[in-house]
Coordinates of C-alpha atoms in Angstrom, one line a residue:
M1477 CA 141.0 164.4 108.2
E1478 CA 138.6 162.3 106.1
E1479 CA 135.2 162.0 107.5
S1480 CA 134.3 158.4 108.5
A1481 CA 131.5 156.6 106.7
P1482 CA 128.2 156.2 108.5
F1483 CA 127.4 152.9 110.1
S1484 CA 125.7 150.5 107.7
I1485 CA 124.0 147.2 108.2
V1486 CA 125.1 146.0 104.7
S1487 CA 128.7 146.9 105.3
T1488 CA 128.7 145.3 108.8
V1489 CA 127.2 142.0 107.5
K1490 CA 129.7 141.8 104.6
A1491 CA 132.6 142.5 107.0
L1492 CA 131.3 139.9 109.5
S1493 CA 131.0 137.4 106.6
G1494 CA 134.5 138.0 105.4
A1495 CA 135.8 137.5 109.0
L1496 CA 133.8 134.2 109.4
R1497 CA 134.9 132.8 106.1
G1498 CA 138.6 133.8 106.5
D1499 CA 140.9 133.9 103.5
A1500 CA 142.0 130.3 103.1
G1501 CA 140.1 127.5 101.4
H1502 CA 137.1 129.7 100.4
E1503 CA 136.0 131.3 97.2
A1504 CA 137.0 134.9 96.7
D1505 CA 133.7 136.1 95.2
I1506 CA 131.7 136.6 98.3
S1507 CA 129.8 139.8 97.9
R1508 CA 126.4 138.2 97.6
E1509 CA 127.0 134.9 99.3
R1510 CA 128.5 136.4 102.4
E1511 CA 125.2 138.2 103.2
K1512 CA 123.6 134.8 103.7
L1513 CA 126.0 133.8 106.5
W1514 CA 124.7 136.3 109.0
F1515 CA 121.2 137.4 110.0
K1516 CA 120.4 140.8 111.4
E1517 CA 118.0 140.5 114.3
S1518 CA 115.0 142.8 114.4
S1519 CA 112.6 141.6 117.1
A1520 CA 112.7 143.0 120.6
K1521 CA 113.0 139.5 122.0
N1522 CA 116.1 138.5 120.0
L1523 CA 117.7 141.9 120.4
R1524 CA 117.9 141.3 124.1
N1525 CA 120.6 138.7 123.5
R1526 CA 122.2 139.5 120.2
D1527 CA 122.3 141.8 117.2
F1528 CA 123.7 139.4 114.5
L1529 CA 123.6 135.6 114.4
A1530 CA 125.5 133.1 112.2
P1531 CA 123.3 130.0 112.7
N1532 CA 124.7 126.6 113.4
T1533 CA 123.7 125.4 109.9
V1534 CA 126.2 128.0 108.5
L1535 CA 128.9 127.1 111.0
T1536 CA 128.7 123.4 110.2
T1537 CA 128.9 124.1 106.5
L1538 CA 132.0 126.3 106.9
Y1539 CA 133.8 124.3 109.7
A1540 CA 134.1 120.6 110.6
G1541 CA 131.7 119.9 113.5
G1542 CA 130.6 123.5 113.4
E1543 CA 133.5 124.5 115.7
V1544 CA 134.7 128.0 114.9
P1545 CA 138.5 128.4 114.9
S1546 CA 139.9 130.7 117.6
D1547 CA 141.6 133.0 115.0
V1548 CA 138.3 133.4 113.2
L1549 CA 136.6 134.4 116.5
S1550 CA 139.4 136.9 117.1
A1551 CA 138.9 138.3 113.7
V1552 CA 135.2 138.8 114.3
R1553 CA 135.9 140.5 117.7
A1554 CA 138.5 142.8 116.2
L1555 CA 136.4 143.8 113.2
R1556 CA 136.9 147.3 111.9
G1557 CA 136.2 149.0 108.6
S1558 CA 134.3 151.7 106.7
G1559 CA 130.7 151.7 107.8
V1560 CA 131.2 148.7 110.2
L1561 CA 129.3 148.9 113.5
P1562 CA 131.6 148.6 116.6
I1563 CA 131.6 145.0 117.8
G1564 CA 131.1 144.3 121.5
A1565 CA 130.5 140.8 122.9
T1566 CA 130.7 137.6 120.8
E1567 CA 129.7 134.1 121.9
V1568 CA 129.2 130.7 120.4
T1569 CA 125.8 129.4 121.7
T1570 CA 123.5 126.4 120.9
E1571 CA 122.0 128.6 118.2
G1572 CA 125.2 129.7 116.6
L1573 CA 127.7 132.5 116.8
R1574 CA 126.0 135.6 118.2
V1575 CA 127.5 139.1 118.0
C1576 CA 126.4 142.1 120.0
V1577 CA 127.2 145.6 118.9
D1578 CA 128.9 148.1 121.3
R1579 CA 125.6 150.0 121.7
C1580 CA 127.0 152.9 123.6
A1581 CA 129.5 153.6 120.8
A1582 CA 126.8 153.1 118.1
F1583 CA 124.5 155.6 119.8
R1584 CA 127.2 158.1 120.0
G1585 CA 128.3 157.5 116.4
V1586 CA 124.8 157.9 115.0
L1587 CA 123.3 160.7 117.2
C1588 CA 126.4 162.9 117.1
G1589 CA 126.3 162.9 113.2
I1590 CA 122.7 162.1 112.2
M1591 CA 122.6 163.8 108.7
P1592 CA 124.2 161.0 106.6
Y1593 CA 121.5 158.6 108.0
L1594 CA 118.7 160.7 106.6
K1595 CA 119.6 160.7 102.9
P1596 CA 120.3 158.0 100.4
A1597 CA 123.5 156.0 100.9
A1598 CA 124.9 157.0 97.5
Q1599 CA 124.4 159.9 95.1
R1600 CA 124.1 159.0 91.4
Q1601 CA 124.1 160.7 88.1
G1602 CA 121.8 160.3 85.2
C1603 CA 118.4 161.3 83.8
V1604 CA 115.1 159.7 84.4
L1605 CA 111.9 160.4 82.5
I1606 CA 108.8 159.3 84.4
N1607 CA 105.9 158.9 82.0
C1608 CA 102.3 158.4 83.3
P1609 CA 100.0 157.3 80.5
A1610 CA 96.9 157.8 82.6
L1611 CA 97.4 161.6 82.3
H1612 CA 97.9 161.7 78.5
T1613 CA 95.2 163.5 76.6
K1614 CA 92.8 161.3 74.7
Q1615 CA 89.7 163.0 73.6
S1616 CA 90.0 165.7 76.3
V1617 CA 92.2 166.5 79.3
P1618 CA 91.6 163.9 82.1
S1619 CA 89.6 165.1 85.1
P1620 CA 89.2 163.8 88.7
D1621 CA 85.7 162.6 87.7
T1622 CA 87.0 160.5 84.8
L1623 CA 90.1 159.3 86.6
A1624 CA 89.9 155.6 87.7
L1625 CA 91.4 154.5 91.0
G1626 CA 93.9 152.3 89.2
Q1627 CA 95.0 155.4 87.3
L1628 CA 95.3 157.4 90.5
R1629 CA 97.5 154.7 91.9
T1630 CA 99.9 155.0 88.9
I1631 CA 100.1 158.8 89.4
L1632 CA 100.9 158.4 93.1
I1633 CA 103.6 155.8 92.3
A1634 CA 105.1 158.0 89.6
D1635 CA 105.2 161.0 92.0
H1636 CA 106.8 158.9 94.7
L1637 CA 109.4 157.5 92.3
G1638 CA 110.3 161.0 91.1
A1639 CA 110.8 162.3 94.6
Q1640 CA 113.0 159.3 95.6
L1641 CA 115.2 159.4 92.4
R1642 CA 115.8 163.1 92.7
R1643 CA 117.1 162.6 96.2
Q1644 CA 119.5 160.1 94.9
G1645 CA 121.0 162.5 92.5
Y1646 CA 119.0 161.9 89.2
T1647 CA 117.7 164.6 87.1
V1648 CA 114.0 163.8 86.8
S1649 CA 111.4 164.9 84.3
F1650 CA 107.6 164.0 84.2
C1651 CA 105.4 163.4 81.3
P1652 CA 102.9 164.6 80.1
A1653 CA 102.7 168.3 80.9
L1654 CA 99.1 169.3 81.9
P1655 CA 97.2 172.5 81.2
Q1656 CA 97.6 175.1 84.0
E1657 CA 94.8 175.5 86.4
S1658 CA 92.9 172.5 84.9
D1659 CA 90.7 170.5 87.3
I1660 CA 93.1 167.6 87.2
V1661 CA 96.1 169.8 88.2
N1662 CA 94.2 171.4 91.1
F1663 CA 93.1 167.9 92.2
L1664 CA 96.7 166.6 92.2
K1665 CA 97.8 169.6 94.2
T1666 CA 95.3 168.7 96.9
L1667 CA 97.3 165.4 97.1
G1668 CA 100.6 167.2 97.3
I1669 CA 101.5 166.4 93.7
D1670 CA 103.3 169.2 91.8
W1671 CA 102.9 168.0 88.3
P1672 CA 104.5 170.0 85.4
T1673 CA 102.1 172.3 83.6
V1674 CA 101.9 174.4 80.4
P1675 CA 99.8 177.3 79.4
V1676 CA 96.3 176.4 78.2
S1677 CA 97.1 177.8 74.8
W1678 CA 100.2 175.7 74.4
T1679 CA 100.4 173.2 71.6
N1680 CA 102.9 170.6 70.7
E1681 CA 102.2 170.5 67.0
D1682 CA 105.8 170.9 65.8
R1683 CA 106.9 167.9 67.8
E1684 CA 103.9 165.9 66.6
E1685 CA 104.9 166.7 63.0
K1686 CA 108.5 165.7 63.8
M1687 CA 107.2 162.3 65.2
K1688 CA 105.0 161.8 62.2
K1689 CA 107.8 162.3 59.7
A1690 CA 110.2 160.1 61.8
L1691 CA 107.7 157.3 61.6
E1692 CA 106.9 157.9 57.9
N1693 CA 110.6 157.6 57.2
S1694 CA 111.3 154.8 59.7
A1695 CA 113.1 151.7 58.7
Y1696 CA 110.3 149.8 60.4
R1697 CA 107.5 151.2 58.3
D1698 CA 105.6 148.3 56.9
R1699 CA 104.7 149.5 53.4
E1700 CA 103.7 146.0 52.2
T1701 CA 100.7 145.8 54.5
E1702 CA 99.9 149.4 53.8
K1703 CA 99.6 148.6 50.1
G1704 CA 97.5 145.6 50.8
K1705 CA 94.9 147.6 52.7
R1706 CA 92.7 149.9 50.7
R1707 CA 91.2 152.7 52.9
S1708 CA 87.5 153.5 52.8
R1709 CA 86.4 157.2 52.6
G1710 CA 85.6 157.1 56.3
E1711 CA 89.1 155.8 57.1
E1712 CA 90.6 158.6 54.9
I1713 CA 88.7 161.2 56.8
E1714 CA 89.9 159.7 60.1
G1715 CA 93.4 159.6 58.8
E1716 CA 93.2 163.3 57.9
K1717 CA 92.1 164.0 61.5
R1718 CA 95.1 162.1 62.7
G1719 CA 97.3 164.4 60.5
L1720 CA 98.2 161.4 58.3
K1721 CA 97.2 161.5 54.7
E1722 CA 97.9 157.8 54.4
D1723 CA 98.0 154.9 56.9
V1724 CA 101.4 154.6 58.5
R1725 CA 102.0 151.1 59.8
I1726 CA 105.0 150.2 61.9
N1727 CA 106.3 146.6 62.4
L1728 CA 106.8 146.6 66.2
K1729 CA 107.8 143.0 66.3
Q1730 CA 110.7 143.7 64.1
V1731 CA 111.8 146.6 66.4
V1732 CA 111.8 144.2 69.4
Q1733 CA 113.8 141.6 67.4
D1734 CA 116.4 144.0 66.0
E1735 CA 117.0 145.8 69.3
N1736 CA 117.2 142.4 71.1
L1737 CA 114.6 143.5 73.7
N1738 CA 113.4 141.1 76.3
G1739 CA 110.1 140.8 78.0
Y1740 CA 107.8 142.3 75.4
D1741 CA 104.5 140.8 74.5
P1742 CA 105.1 138.2 71.6
S1743 CA 101.8 139.3 70.0
L1744 CA 103.2 142.8 69.3
G1745 CA 102.8 143.0 65.5
T1746 CA 102.2 145.7 63.0
C1747 CA 100.6 148.8 64.4
T1748 CA 98.7 151.6 62.6
V1749 CA 99.9 155.0 64.0
Q1750 CA 97.0 156.9 65.6
R1751 CA 96.9 160.7 66.4
E1752 CA 96.7 159.8 70.1
A1753 CA 100.0 158.0 69.7
L1754 CA 101.6 160.9 68.0
C1755 CA 100.5 163.2 70.8
H1756 CA 102.0 160.8 73.3
L1757 CA 105.3 160.5 71.4
A1758 CA 105.5 164.3 71.0
Q1759 CA 105.2 164.6 74.8
L1760 CA 107.9 162.0 75.4
D1761 CA 110.2 163.8 72.9
S1762 CA 109.6 167.2 74.6
A1763 CA 110.2 165.9 78.1
T1764 CA 113.6 164.4 77.1
A1765 CA 114.7 167.2 74.8
D1766 CA 117.5 168.3 77.2
F1767 CA 118.5 164.8 78.3
P1768 CA 121.5 163.1 76.8
A1769 CA 120.3 159.8 75.3
S1770 CA 123.2 157.8 76.7
T1771 CA 122.3 158.4 80.3
T1772 CA 118.5 158.5 80.1
T1773 CA 116.0 156.0 81.4
A1774 CA 112.3 156.3 80.7
L1775 CA 110.0 154.7 83.2
H1776 CA 106.5 154.2 81.9
V1777 CA 104.3 153.8 85.1
T1778 CA 101.0 152.2 83.8
S1779 CA 98.3 149.9 84.9
C1780 CA 98.3 146.2 84.0
Q1781 CA 95.2 146.8 81.8
D1782 CA 97.1 149.3 79.7
E1783 CA 100.4 147.4 79.6
F1784 CA 100.0 146.2 76.0
R1785 CA 99.2 149.7 74.7
Q1786 CA 102.2 151.2 76.5
Q1787 CA 104.4 148.5 75.0
Q1788 CA 103.2 149.6 71.6
T1789 CA 103.9 153.3 72.4
A1790 CA 107.4 152.4 73.7
M1791 CA 108.2 150.5 70.5
L1792 CA 106.8 153.3 68.3
W1793 CA 109.0 155.8 70.1
R1794 CA 112.0 153.4 69.4
A1795 CA 111.0 153.2 65.8
A1796 CA 110.9 157.0 65.6
G1797 CA 114.5 157.1 66.6
A1798 CA 114.5 157.3 70.5
T1799 CA 117.4 155.5 72.1
A1800 CA 116.7 156.0 75.8
L1801 CA 116.5 152.8 77.8
Q1802 CA 112.7 152.2 78.4
R1803 CA 111.3 150.2 81.3
L1804 CA 107.7 149.6 82.3
V1805 CA 106.5 149.9 86.0
I1806 CA 103.3 147.8 86.0
C1807 CA 100.7 148.5 88.6
G1808 CA 98.0 146.1 89.7
P1809 CA 94.3 147.1 89.8
V1810 CA 92.5 148.9 92.6
K1811 CA 89.4 147.0 93.7
T1812 CA 86.3 148.4 95.6
P1813 CA 84.0 145.4 96.1
G1814 CA 80.4 146.3 95.5
V1815 CA 81.0 149.9 94.7
Q1816 CA 81.9 151.9 91.6
M1817 CA 84.0 154.9 92.5
N1818 CA 86.3 157.4 90.7
A1819 CA 89.3 159.2 92.1
A1820 CA 87.3 162.4 93.0
Q1821 CA 84.6 160.4 94.9
Y1822 CA 87.3 158.4 96.7
F1823 CA 89.1 161.5 97.9
Q1824 CA 85.9 163.2 99.0
L1825 CA 84.9 160.1 101.0
R1826 CA 88.2 159.9 102.8
K1827 CA 88.1 163.6 103.5
A1828 CA 84.6 163.4 105.0
Q1829 CA 85.6 160.4 107.1
M1830 CA 88.7 162.2 108.3
K1831 CA 86.7 165.3 109.3
E1832 CA 84.1 163.1 111.1
A1833 CA 86.8 161.2 113.0
S1834 CA 88.5 164.5 114.0
E1835 CA 85.2 166.0 115.2
M1836 CA 84.5 162.9 117.3
K1837 CA 87.8 163.3 119.0
Y1838 CA 88.3 167.1 119.2
G1839 CA 84.7 168.3 119.1
D1840 CA 84.1 172.0 118.3
Q1841 CA 87.8 172.7 118.0
V1842 CA 87.7 171.3 114.4
E1843 CA 87.1 174.6 112.5
G1844 CA 89.1 177.3 110.7
Q1845 CA 92.0 177.2 108.2
T1846 CA 94.4 175.3 110.4
W1847 CA 92.0 172.4 110.8
D1848 CA 91.2 172.5 107.1
D1849 CA 95.0 172.1 106.4
I1850 CA 95.2 169.3 108.9
I1851 CA 92.3 167.4 107.4
R1852 CA 93.8 167.9 103.9
V1853 CA 97.2 166.6 104.9
M1854 CA 95.7 163.7 106.8
T1855 CA 93.4 162.8 103.9
S1856 CA 96.3 162.9 101.5
A1857 CA 98.3 160.7 103.8
T1858 CA 95.5 158.2 104.0
V1859 CA 95.1 158.0 100.2
R1860 CA 98.9 157.7 99.7
F1861 CA 99.4 154.9 102.2
E1862 CA 96.4 153.0 101.0
L1863 CA 97.6 153.0 97.4
L1864 CA 101.4 152.9 98.0
S1865 CA 101.7 150.3 100.8
T1866 CA 101.2 147.3 98.6
V1867 CA 103.8 146.0 96.1
H1868 CA 103.0 147.9 92.9
T1869 CA 102.4 144.8 90.8
S1870 CA 99.8 143.4 93.2
P1871 CA 96.1 144.5 93.4
V1872 CA 94.9 146.8 96.2
T1873 CA 91.4 146.3 97.7
L1874 CA 89.9 149.3 99.4
D1875 CA 87.1 149.5 101.9
V1876 CA 85.0 152.4 100.7
Q1877 CA 81.8 151.8 102.6
R1878 CA 80.7 155.2 103.9
D1879 CA 80.2 154.0 107.5
S1880 CA 83.6 152.2 107.8
G1881 CA 85.3 155.3 109.1
V1882 CA 89.0 156.2 109.4
S1883 CA 90.7 155.7 112.7
T1884 CA 93.0 158.5 114.0
K1885 CA 95.0 156.0 116.2
G1886 CA 94.8 152.5 114.7
P1887 CA 98.2 151.0 114.1
R1888 CA 97.9 151.1 110.3
G1889 CA 98.2 153.5 107.5
G1890 CA 99.0 157.2 107.0
V1891 CA 96.9 158.6 109.8
F1892 CA 98.7 156.5 112.4
V1893 CA 102.1 157.6 111.0
M1894 CA 101.1 161.3 110.9
Y1895 CA 99.7 161.1 114.5
N1896 CA 103.0 159.7 115.8
C1897 CA 105.0 162.4 113.9
A1898 CA 102.8 165.0 115.5
R1899 CA 103.5 163.4 119.0
L1900 CA 107.2 164.1 118.4
H1901 CA 106.5 167.8 117.6
T1902 CA 104.4 168.1 120.7
L1903 CA 107.2 166.6 122.8
F1904 CA 109.7 169.1 121.6
S1905 CA 107.3 172.0 121.9
S1906 CA 106.9 171.0 125.6
Y1907 CA 110.6 170.7 126.0
E1908 CA 111.2 174.2 124.4
K1909 CA 108.6 175.7 126.7
G1910 CA 110.4 174.1 129.7
V1911 CA 113.7 175.7 128.5
E1912 CA 112.0 179.1 128.2
Q1913 CA 110.6 178.7 131.8
G1914 CA 114.1 177.8 133.1
L1915 CA 113.1 174.2 134.0
Y1916 CA 115.6 172.5 131.6
P1917 CA 118.9 173.6 130.1
E1918 CA 119.6 173.4 126.4
I1919 CA 120.6 170.0 125.0
P1920 CA 124.4 169.9 125.1
G1921 CA 126.6 168.5 122.3
G1922 CA 126.4 164.8 122.0
T1923 CA 130.1 164.4 122.8
E1924 CA 129.3 165.7 126.3
L1925 CA 126.8 163.0 127.0
D1926 CA 127.1 159.4 128.3
F1927 CA 125.0 157.3 126.0
S1928 CA 125.2 154.2 128.3
A1929 CA 122.1 155.8 129.9
L1930 CA 120.1 154.5 126.9
K1931 CA 119.3 151.1 128.3
E1932 CA 115.6 150.7 127.5
E1933 CA 115.2 148.0 124.9
G1934 CA 113.0 150.2 122.7
E1935 CA 115.8 152.7 122.3
W1936 CA 118.2 150.3 120.7
L1937 CA 115.4 148.9 118.6
L1938 CA 114.6 152.4 117.2
L1939 CA 118.3 153.0 116.3
F1940 CA 119.2 149.5 115.0
N1941 CA 116.0 148.9 113.0
Y1942 CA 115.2 152.3 111.7
L1943 CA 117.8 155.1 112.1
I1944 CA 120.8 153.1 110.9
P1945 CA 119.1 151.2 107.9
F1946 CA 117.0 154.2 106.6
S1947 CA 119.5 155.5 104.1
E1948 CA 119.9 152.0 102.6
I1949 CA 116.1 151.8 102.2
L1950 CA 116.1 155.2 100.4
D1951 CA 118.8 153.8 98.0
Q1952 CA 116.9 150.8 96.8
S1953 CA 115.1 152.2 93.8
A1954 CA 118.3 153.5 92.2
Q1955 CA 120.1 150.2 93.0
T1956 CA 117.3 148.2 91.2
L1957 CA 117.5 150.5 88.2
E1958 CA 121.3 150.1 88.0
H1959 CA 121.5 146.3 88.6
E1960 CA 118.3 144.6 87.5
G1961 CA 118.3 142.9 84.2
G1962 CA 117.2 144.7 81.0
G1963 CA 113.7 143.2 80.5
A1964 CA 110.6 145.3 79.6
R1965 CA 109.4 145.4 83.2
V1966 CA 111.1 146.6 86.3
Q1967 CA 109.9 146.1 89.8
L1968 CA 110.8 149.0 92.1
R1969 CA 110.1 148.7 95.8
T1970 CA 107.7 151.6 95.9
E1971 CA 106.0 150.2 99.0
Q1972 CA 109.1 150.2 101.2
V1973 CA 108.9 153.8 102.6
C1974 CA 105.2 153.4 103.6
R1975 CA 105.8 150.1 105.3
F1976 CA 108.9 151.3 107.0
L1977 CA 107.0 154.3 108.5
V1978 CA 104.1 152.2 109.7
S1979 CA 106.5 149.7 111.4
L1980 CA 108.5 152.6 112.9
S1981 CA 105.3 154.2 114.2
K1982 CA 104.2 151.0 115.9
D1983 CA 107.6 150.6 117.7
F1984 CA 107.9 154.4 118.5
S1985 CA 104.3 154.4 119.9
S1986 CA 105.1 151.4 122.1
Y1987 CA 108.3 153.0 123.4
Y1988 CA 106.7 156.5 123.9
N1989 CA 103.8 154.9 125.9
R1990 CA 106.2 153.2 128.2
V1991 CA 108.9 155.9 128.8
H1992 CA 108.5 159.3 130.4
V1993 CA 111.0 161.4 128.4
L1994 CA 110.7 164.8 130.0
G1995 CA 111.4 163.9 133.6
E1996 CA 111.7 166.0 136.8
P1997 CA 114.1 169.0 136.3
L1998 CA 116.8 167.5 138.5
P1999 CA 120.4 167.7 137.3
H2000 CA 121.2 164.0 137.9
L2001 CA 118.4 163.1 135.5
F2002 CA 119.4 165.4 132.7
N2003 CA 122.0 163.1 131.0
Q2004 CA 119.4 160.4 130.3
M2005 CA 116.8 162.9 129.3
F2006 CA 119.2 164.6 126.9
C2007 CA 120.2 161.2 125.4
R2008 CA 116.6 160.4 124.8
L2009 CA 115.8 163.8 123.3
L2010 CA 118.7 163.4 120.9
L2011 CA 117.4 160.0 119.9
L2012 CA 113.9 161.3 119.4
R2013 CA 115.1 164.4 117.6
A2014 CA 116.8 162.1 115.1
L2015 CA 113.6 160.2 114.8
R2016 CA 111.7 163.4 114.1
E2017 CA 114.1 164.2 111.3
L2018 CA 113.8 160.7 110.0
Y2019 CA 110.0 161.1 109.8
H2020 CA 110.4 164.4 107.9
S2021 CA 112.9 162.9 105.5
A2022 CA 110.6 159.8 104.8
L2023 CA 107.5 161.9 104.5
D2024 CA 109.3 164.2 102.1
S2025 CA 109.9 161.3 99.8
L2026 CA 106.1 160.8 99.8
N2027 CA 105.5 164.6 99.2
L2028 CA 103.7 164.8 102.6
P2029 CA 104.4 167.7 104.9
P2030 CA 104.2 167.3 108.7
I2031 CA 100.8 168.0 110.2
P2032 CA 100.4 171.8 110.7
Q2033 CA 100.7 172.8 114.4
L2034 CA 97.5 173.8 116.3

């Protein structure tokens, strides 16, 4: 028997829209327009009365006087389909047509088969190269002390994108490879970033030579301007250092025109090939060596200050024969008003603040390897949420005053998220101890439970706003890559997971503070307790899945 598809907000809205429009007298192409007919509610206030609403403005557009025909109402009530939530009550009110989901059936459907809700809604095929220009060797290997905060932001976004796209089925490669055991590699490891490495003695000279010859023989080599420019002895020496006995100039503007590429800077003109560019191109060529060009996308994750230079590099790679689709993920600057700070100083500041906040709360307990691991994970979470929670094209402003501190409980950022994830672990540790002591039985299978016991408004809010939509949120990066136009830039919603987790943590914290989950060990109370434990176990797995896409582990247990 074929397994039924998991419930989906998108599928439900489309099905509701199809039922509302009917078949007669309306356009057939409805995939995008239909989604505007219904609104999914999300606030606790509105969810007390409805889950979806087709407003009166929509009804008056579709029907004379806004009066919904009885056959349409019947079609809405009888709605079925792949991924469609079970429909309960429907009613035409002064605000419009409201629909309530059969919540008991929805709880049962989700909590008895949670795994599809914890992974992307679709699996894809293809290869993605994620290139981070901030890590490319210039005069020397970058170090934490030379890494600017804006560059750190691009690395974190690249790492997050890689984790997301891998989960969606893509084969992902990162560029450039860094020397093993270098300071920058060890620094990235403290942030949970496992960047590819090569032996210290490794060179890429063969590929640099390959790129040099490809550009020397490129159809876009501008020999006329080379002839017109006589090199001084100093320029000749510099050219020899670059491995180029003569200037090689490439007409990038012609590349853009011939390839019919949109969104590139109109001032891209003729570019002299530098050794630094050859190193960069050789790394790109190496990272895509095993990728079929027809299914490869290269994402250049760079700061807005370096966008022009990266456009030049992308077009040089194209002129050298690369055919992979190339897109730029542009990241806004990171501002620290009144303070100059590099990546290493920022991390050490947040680590010191995290330790100080922990000592204020837990006192002398804060010592030993376990606490060192906790502080490291919490510091990494703080850094990631501060730099990833803003739309990547927008600037980020950080408060880096030494005395500003880091709250362990404030409803914002990574610390708050990790704290609430830890609360779930503590809850289940308490339950398991109760089982060992004979106070509680094991949680039975979901089919043995009566989910009508989940009546507290926070319970439906957690399921409807977080557990059901989560897989669709994980899917958004791949959807954007597949469907957005082919301009130079691409905007990927890299802030979504962080914002989702912060919002979830606020609602979970509010619920957890109101509801006593582990009640008295009395048989007539067990059904509700088990239903709540199944819900919260699903939330715990959701936290793990979301944090995994940020390369953050749960907090180590004390």
